[in-house]
Amino acid sequence: KAGVTQTPRYLIKTRGQQVTLSCSPISGHRSVSWYQQTPGQGLQFLFEYFSETQRNKGNFPGRFSGRQFSNSRSEMNVSTLELGDSALYLCASSLVRDHYEQYFGPGTRLTVT
Amino acid sequence: AQSVTQPDIHITVSEGASLELRCNYSYGATPYLFWYVQSPGQGLQLLLKYFSGDTLVQGIKGFEAEFKRSQSSFNLRKPSVHWSDAAEYFCAVGSRGAGSYQLTFGKGTKLSVIP
């Protein structure tokens, strides 16, 4: 079974631009979560989606948003990029019944210049 | 609020030596605990998990962890380290609320292995 895939793997953007990252969960997984990883703050929870609904959001500004499609694929968007948004963005998926066990993708490395 | 502390930022061991990575958590209810490993430039791979039952859990790659409720700890162990184990290790606690669920991670412990 294929794992979680994330595209693109690497991205370079300029301050003020916006960016969209994509995540395809493991087949059959219906929950998708996003995390931001930086050297200073470590791994921080962004948001979780299930059945196209955002169920939980971490402590991030409104510039960070996301959505989930009917096939469980998810996208996250960051508008008005800031230098501090440079990070590895990780997507994780889980089955409904085994919700606590999350499987991570390889991440998207975003660099803001 | 839940939290996870990994006291050791960096550990160096010789190949073949035993390993113990420490993890302490803070959570009001029964914790769901995890250890993940991350190689450079990669995502996180689940090593093992504790939900309930036997406090000693076995994982992949020869790792095990022991849940000690009295000490709020979930330490990761391996009897003999291989050079390929060099990576960063993250302990996490899962928390549920308002119909949702999230993982809270520690800051990680970077493991270096001397051949």
mmCIF file with all atom_site columns, C-alpha atoms in Angstrom, chain A residues 5-112:
data_model
loop_
_atom_site.group_PDB
_atom_site.id
_atom_site.type_symbol
_atom_site.label_atom_id
_atom_site.label_alt_id
_atom_site.label_comp_id
_atom_site.label_asym_id
_atom_site.label_entity_id
_atom_site.label_seq_id
_atom_site.pdbx_PDB_ins_code
_atom_site.Cartn_x
_atom_site.Cartn_y
_atom_site.Cartn_z
_atom_site.occupancy
_atom_site.B_iso_or_equiv
_atom_site.pdbx_formal_charge
_atom_site.auth_seq_id
_atom_site.auth_comp_id
_atom_site.auth_asym_id
_atom_site.auth_atom_id
_atom_site.pdbx_PDB_model_num
ATOM 1   C CA . THR A 1 5   ? 2.559   11.522 -0.509 1.00 0.00 ? 5   THR A CA 1
ATOM 2   C CA . GLN A 1 6   ? 3.203   15.223 -0.439 1.00 0.00 ? 6   GLN A CA 1
ATOM 3   C CA . THR A 1 7   ? 3.833   17.598 -3.303 1.00 0.00 ? 7   THR A CA 1
ATOM 4   C CA . PRO A 1 8   ? 5.917   19.469 -3.997 1.00 0.00 ? 8   PRO A CA 1
ATOM 5   C CA . ARG A 1 9   ? 8.858   18.257 -1.939 1.00 0.00 ? 9   ARG A CA 1
ATOM 6   C CA . TYR A 1 10  ? 10.699  21.552 -2.116 1.00 0.00 ? 10  TYR A CA 1
ATOM 7   C CA . LEU A 1 11  ? 9.486   25.073 -2.660 1.00 0.00 ? 11  LEU A CA 1
ATOM 8   C CA . ILE A 1 12  ? 11.078  28.500 -2.639 1.00 0.00 ? 12  ILE A CA 1
ATOM 9   C CA . LYS A 1 13  ? 8.842   31.538 -2.343 1.00 0.00 ? 13  LYS A CA 1
ATOM 10  C CA . THR A 1 14  ? 9.258   35.254 -1.742 1.00 0.00 ? 14  THR A CA 1
ATOM 11  C CA . ARG A 1 15  ? 7.836   37.188 1.191  1.00 0.00 ? 15  ARG A CA 1
ATOM 12  C CA . GLY A 1 16  ? 4.274   38.298 0.548  1.00 0.00 ? 16  GLY A CA 1
ATOM 13  C CA . GLN A 1 17  ? 3.471   35.485 -1.858 1.00 0.00 ? 17  GLN A CA 1
ATOM 14  C CA . GLN A 1 18  ? 1.098   32.651 -1.121 1.00 0.00 ? 18  GLN A CA 1
ATOM 15  C CA . VAL A 1 19  ? 1.666   28.923 -1.392 1.00 0.00 ? 19  VAL A CA 1
ATOM 16  C CA . THR A 1 20  ? -0.423  25.759 -1.620 1.00 0.00 ? 20  THR A CA 1
ATOM 17  C CA . LEU A 1 21  ? 0.835   22.383 -0.456 1.00 0.00 ? 21  LEU A CA 1
ATOM 18  C CA . SER A 1 22  ? -0.812  19.091 -1.295 1.00 0.00 ? 22  SER A CA 1
ATOM 19  C CA . CYS A 1 23  ? -1.167  15.833 0.611  1.00 0.00 ? 23  CYS A CA 1
ATOM 20  C CA . SER A 1 24  ? -2.553  12.482 -0.524 1.00 0.00 ? 24  SER A CA 1
ATOM 21  C CA . PRO A 1 25  ? -3.286  10.145 2.399  1.00 0.00 ? 25  PRO A CA 1
ATOM 22  C CA . ILE A 1 26  ? -2.864  6.402  2.501  1.00 0.00 ? 26  ILE A CA 1
ATOM 23  C CA . SER A 1 27  ? -5.700  4.705  0.642  1.00 0.00 ? 27  SER A CA 1
ATOM 24  C CA . GLY A 1 28  ? -8.639  4.233  2.992  1.00 0.00 ? 28  GLY A CA 1
ATOM 25  C CA . HIS A 1 29  ? -7.452  6.815  5.505  1.00 0.00 ? 29  HIS A CA 1
ATOM 26  C CA . ARG A 1 30  ? -9.996  9.548  6.052  1.00 0.00 ? 30  ARG A CA 1
ATOM 27  C CA . SER A 1 31  ? -8.297  11.814 8.555  1.00 0.00 ? 31  SER A CA 1
ATOM 28  C CA . VAL A 1 32  ? -5.498  14.166 7.566  1.00 0.00 ? 32  VAL A CA 1
ATOM 29  C CA . SER A 1 33  ? -3.451  16.312 9.912  1.00 0.00 ? 33  SER A CA 1
ATOM 30  C CA . TRP A 1 34  ? -0.816  18.926 9.171  1.00 0.00 ? 34  TRP A CA 1
ATOM 31  C CA . TYR A 1 35  ? 2.225   19.829 11.239 1.00 0.00 ? 35  TYR A CA 1
ATOM 32  C CA . GLN A 1 36  ? 4.898   22.487 10.943 1.00 0.00 ? 36  GLN A CA 1
ATOM 33  C CA . GLN A 1 37  ? 8.462   21.596 11.877 1.00 0.00 ? 37  GLN A CA 1
ATOM 34  C CA . THR A 1 38  ? 11.107  24.254 12.549 1.00 0.00 ? 38  THR A CA 1
ATOM 35  C CA . PRO A 1 39  ? 14.453  24.079 14.387 1.00 0.00 ? 39  PRO A CA 1
ATOM 36  C CA . GLY A 1 40  ? 13.274  26.581 16.989 1.00 0.00 ? 40  GLY A CA 1
ATOM 37  C CA . GLN A 1 41  ? 9.705   25.472 17.694 1.00 0.00 ? 41  GLN A CA 1
ATOM 38  C CA . GLY A 1 42  ? 9.950   21.808 16.808 1.00 0.00 ? 42  GLY A CA 1
ATOM 39  C CA . LEU A 1 43  ? 6.840   20.003 15.584 1.00 0.00 ? 43  LEU A CA 1
ATOM 40  C CA . GLN A 1 44  ? 3.637   21.966 15.958 1.00 0.00 ? 44  GLN A CA 1
ATOM 41  C CA . PHE A 1 45  ? 0.091   20.931 15.105 1.00 0.00 ? 45  PHE A CA 1
ATOM 42  C CA . LEU A 1 46  ? -1.571  23.032 12.421 1.00 0.00 ? 46  LEU A CA 1
ATOM 43  C CA . PHE A 1 47  ? -4.976  21.455 11.778 1.00 0.00 ? 47  PHE A CA 1
ATOM 44  C CA . GLU A 1 48  ? -6.898  18.240 11.287 1.00 0.00 ? 48  GLU A CA 1
ATOM 45  C CA . TYR A 1 49  ? -9.494  17.355 8.669  1.00 0.00 ? 49  TYR A CA 1
ATOM 46  C CA . PHE A 1 50  ? -12.019 14.564 8.524  1.00 0.00 ? 50  PHE A CA 1
ATOM 47  C CA . SER A 1 51  ? -14.804 14.178 5.977  1.00 0.00 ? 51  SER A CA 1
ATOM 48  C CA . GLU A 1 52  ? -13.959 17.535 4.445  1.00 0.00 ? 52  GLU A CA 1
ATOM 49  C CA . THR A 1 53  ? -14.392 19.312 7.778  1.00 0.00 ? 53  THR A CA 1
ATOM 50  C CA . GLN A 1 54  ? -11.731 20.997 9.844  1.00 0.00 ? 54  GLN A CA 1
ATOM 51  C CA . ARG A 1 55  ? -12.115 19.527 13.302 1.00 0.00 ? 55  ARG A CA 1
ATOM 52  C CA . ASN A 1 56  ? -9.260  21.148 15.131 1.00 0.00 ? 56  ASN A CA 1
ATOM 53  C CA . LYS A 1 57  ? -6.757  23.925 14.594 1.00 0.00 ? 57  LYS A CA 1
ATOM 54  C CA . GLY A 1 58  ? -3.516  24.735 16.341 1.00 0.00 ? 58  GLY A CA 1
ATOM 55  C CA . ASN A 1 59  ? -2.291  28.120 17.436 1.00 0.00 ? 59  ASN A CA 1
ATOM 56  C CA . PHE A 1 60  ? -1.455  29.599 14.059 1.00 0.00 ? 60  PHE A CA 1
ATOM 57  C CA . PRO A 1 61  ? -2.601  32.852 12.430 1.00 0.00 ? 61  PRO A CA 1
ATOM 58  C CA . GLY A 1 62  ? -5.437  32.964 9.935  1.00 0.00 ? 62  GLY A CA 1
ATOM 59  C CA . ARG A 1 63  ? -2.914  33.114 7.090  1.00 0.00 ? 63  ARG A CA 1
ATOM 60  C CA . PHE A 1 64  ? -2.723  29.347 7.474  1.00 0.00 ? 64  PHE A CA 1
ATOM 61  C CA . SER A 1 65  ? -5.710  27.533 6.068  1.00 0.00 ? 65  SER A CA 1
ATOM 62  C CA . GLY A 1 66  ? -6.556  24.193 4.575  1.00 0.00 ? 66  GLY A CA 1
ATOM 63  C CA . ARG A 1 67  ? -9.208  22.026 3.091  1.00 0.00 ? 67  ARG A CA 1
ATOM 64  C CA . GLN A 1 68  ? -9.994  18.413 2.418  1.00 0.00 ? 68  GLN A CA 1
ATOM 65  C CA . PHE A 1 69  ? -11.616 16.974 -0.657 1.00 0.00 ? 69  PHE A CA 1
ATOM 66  C CA . SER A 1 70  ? -14.134 14.156 -0.964 1.00 0.00 ? 70  SER A CA 1
ATOM 67  C CA . ASN A 1 71  ? -11.342 11.700 -1.844 1.00 0.00 ? 71  ASN A CA 1
ATOM 68  C CA . SER A 1 72  ? -9.606  12.642 1.451  1.00 0.00 ? 72  SER A CA 1
ATOM 69  C CA . ARG A 1 73  ? -6.781  14.490 -0.287 1.00 0.00 ? 73  ARG A CA 1
ATOM 70  C CA . SER A 1 74  ? -5.902  17.683 1.498  1.00 0.00 ? 74  SER A CA 1
ATOM 71  C CA . GLU A 1 75  ? -4.303  21.000 0.722  1.00 0.00 ? 75  GLU A CA 1
ATOM 72  C CA . MET A 1 76  ? -2.963  23.680 2.985  1.00 0.00 ? 76  MET A CA 1
ATOM 73  C CA . ASN A 1 77  ? -2.480  27.277 2.005  1.00 0.00 ? 77  ASN A CA 1
ATOM 74  C CA . VAL A 1 78  ? -0.316  29.982 3.488  1.00 0.00 ? 78  VAL A CA 1
ATOM 75  C CA . SER A 1 79  ? -1.006  33.525 2.365  1.00 0.00 ? 79  SER A CA 1
ATOM 76  C CA . THR A 1 80  ? 1.205   36.581 2.690  1.00 0.00 ? 80  THR A CA 1
ATOM 77  C CA . LEU A 1 81  ? 4.286   34.525 3.405  1.00 0.00 ? 81  LEU A CA 1
ATOM 78  C CA . GLU A 1 82  ? 6.724   35.654 6.081  1.00 0.00 ? 82  GLU A CA 1
ATOM 79  C CA . LEU A 1 83  ? 10.344  34.617 6.575  1.00 0.00 ? 83  LEU A CA 1
ATOM 80  C CA . GLY A 1 84  ? 9.304   32.747 9.704  1.00 0.00 ? 84  GLY A CA 1
ATOM 81  C CA . ASP A 1 85  ? 7.080   30.456 7.653  1.00 0.00 ? 85  ASP A CA 1
ATOM 82  C CA . SER A 1 86  ? 10.162  28.682 6.342  1.00 0.00 ? 86  SER A CA 1
ATOM 83  C CA . ALA A 1 87  ? 9.765   25.148 7.631  1.00 0.00 ? 87  ALA A CA 1
ATOM 84  C CA . LEU A 1 88  ? 9.153   21.526 6.847  1.00 0.00 ? 88  LEU A CA 1
ATOM 85  C CA . TYR A 1 89  ? 5.416   20.958 6.526  1.00 0.00 ? 89  TYR A CA 1
ATOM 86  C CA . LEU A 1 90  ? 4.356   17.437 7.339  1.00 0.00 ? 90  LEU A CA 1
ATOM 87  C CA . CYS A 1 91  ? 1.094   15.759 6.534  1.00 0.00 ? 91  CYS A CA 1
ATOM 88  C CA . ALA A 1 92  ? -0.144  12.701 8.408  1.00 0.00 ? 92  ALA A CA 1
ATOM 89  C CA . SER A 1 93  ? -3.078  10.418 7.775  1.00 0.00 ? 93  SER A CA 1
ATOM 90  C CA . SER A 1 94  ? -4.946  7.903  9.896  1.00 0.00 ? 94  SER A CA 1
ATOM 91  C CA . LEU A 1 95  ? -7.826  5.464  9.666  1.00 0.00 ? 95  LEU A CA 1
ATOM 92  C CA . VAL A 1 96  ? -11.044 6.442  11.320 1.00 0.00 ? 96  VAL A CA 1
ATOM 93  C CA . ARG A 1 97  ? -11.113 3.543  13.734 1.00 0.00 ? 97  ARG A CA 1
ATOM 94  C CA . ASP A 1 98  ? -7.379  3.617  14.436 1.00 0.00 ? 98  ASP A CA 1
ATOM 95  C CA . HIS A 1 99  ? -7.362  7.336  14.739 1.00 0.00 ? 99  HIS A CA 1
ATOM 96  C CA . TYR A 1 100 ? -4.508  7.595  17.161 1.00 0.00 ? 100 TYR A CA 1
ATOM 97  C CA . GLU A 1 101 ? -1.962  6.049  14.842 1.00 0.00 ? 101 GLU A CA 1
ATOM 98  C CA . GLN A 1 102 ? -0.795  8.654  12.367 1.00 0.00 ? 102 GLN A CA 1
ATOM 99  C CA . TYR A 1 103 ? 1.398   7.966  9.362  1.00 0.00 ? 103 TYR A CA 1
ATOM 100 C CA . PHE A 1 104 ? 3.517   10.779 8.028  1.00 0.00 ? 104 PHE A CA 1
ATOM 101 C CA . GLY A 1 105 ? 4.541   11.807 4.563  1.00 0.00 ? 105 GLY A CA 1
ATOM 102 C CA . PRO A 1 106 ? 8.044   12.974 3.624  1.00 0.00 ? 106 PRO A CA 1
ATOM 103 C CA . GLY A 1 107 ? 7.103   16.624 4.000  1.00 0.00 ? 107 GLY A CA 1
ATOM 104 C CA . THR A 1 108 ? 7.362   19.757 1.898  1.00 0.00 ? 108 THR A CA 1
ATOM 105 C CA . ARG A 1 109 ? 10.374  21.945 2.581  1.00 0.00 ? 109 ARG A CA 1
ATOM 106 C CA . LEU A 1 110 ? 9.267   25.580 2.187  1.00 0.00 ? 110 LEU A CA 1
ATOM 107 C CA . THR A 1 111 ? 11.869  28.310 2.047  1.00 0.00 ? 111 THR A CA 1
ATOM 108 C CA . VAL A 1 112 ? 10.732  31.936 2.129  1.00 0.00 ? 112 VAL A CA 1
#
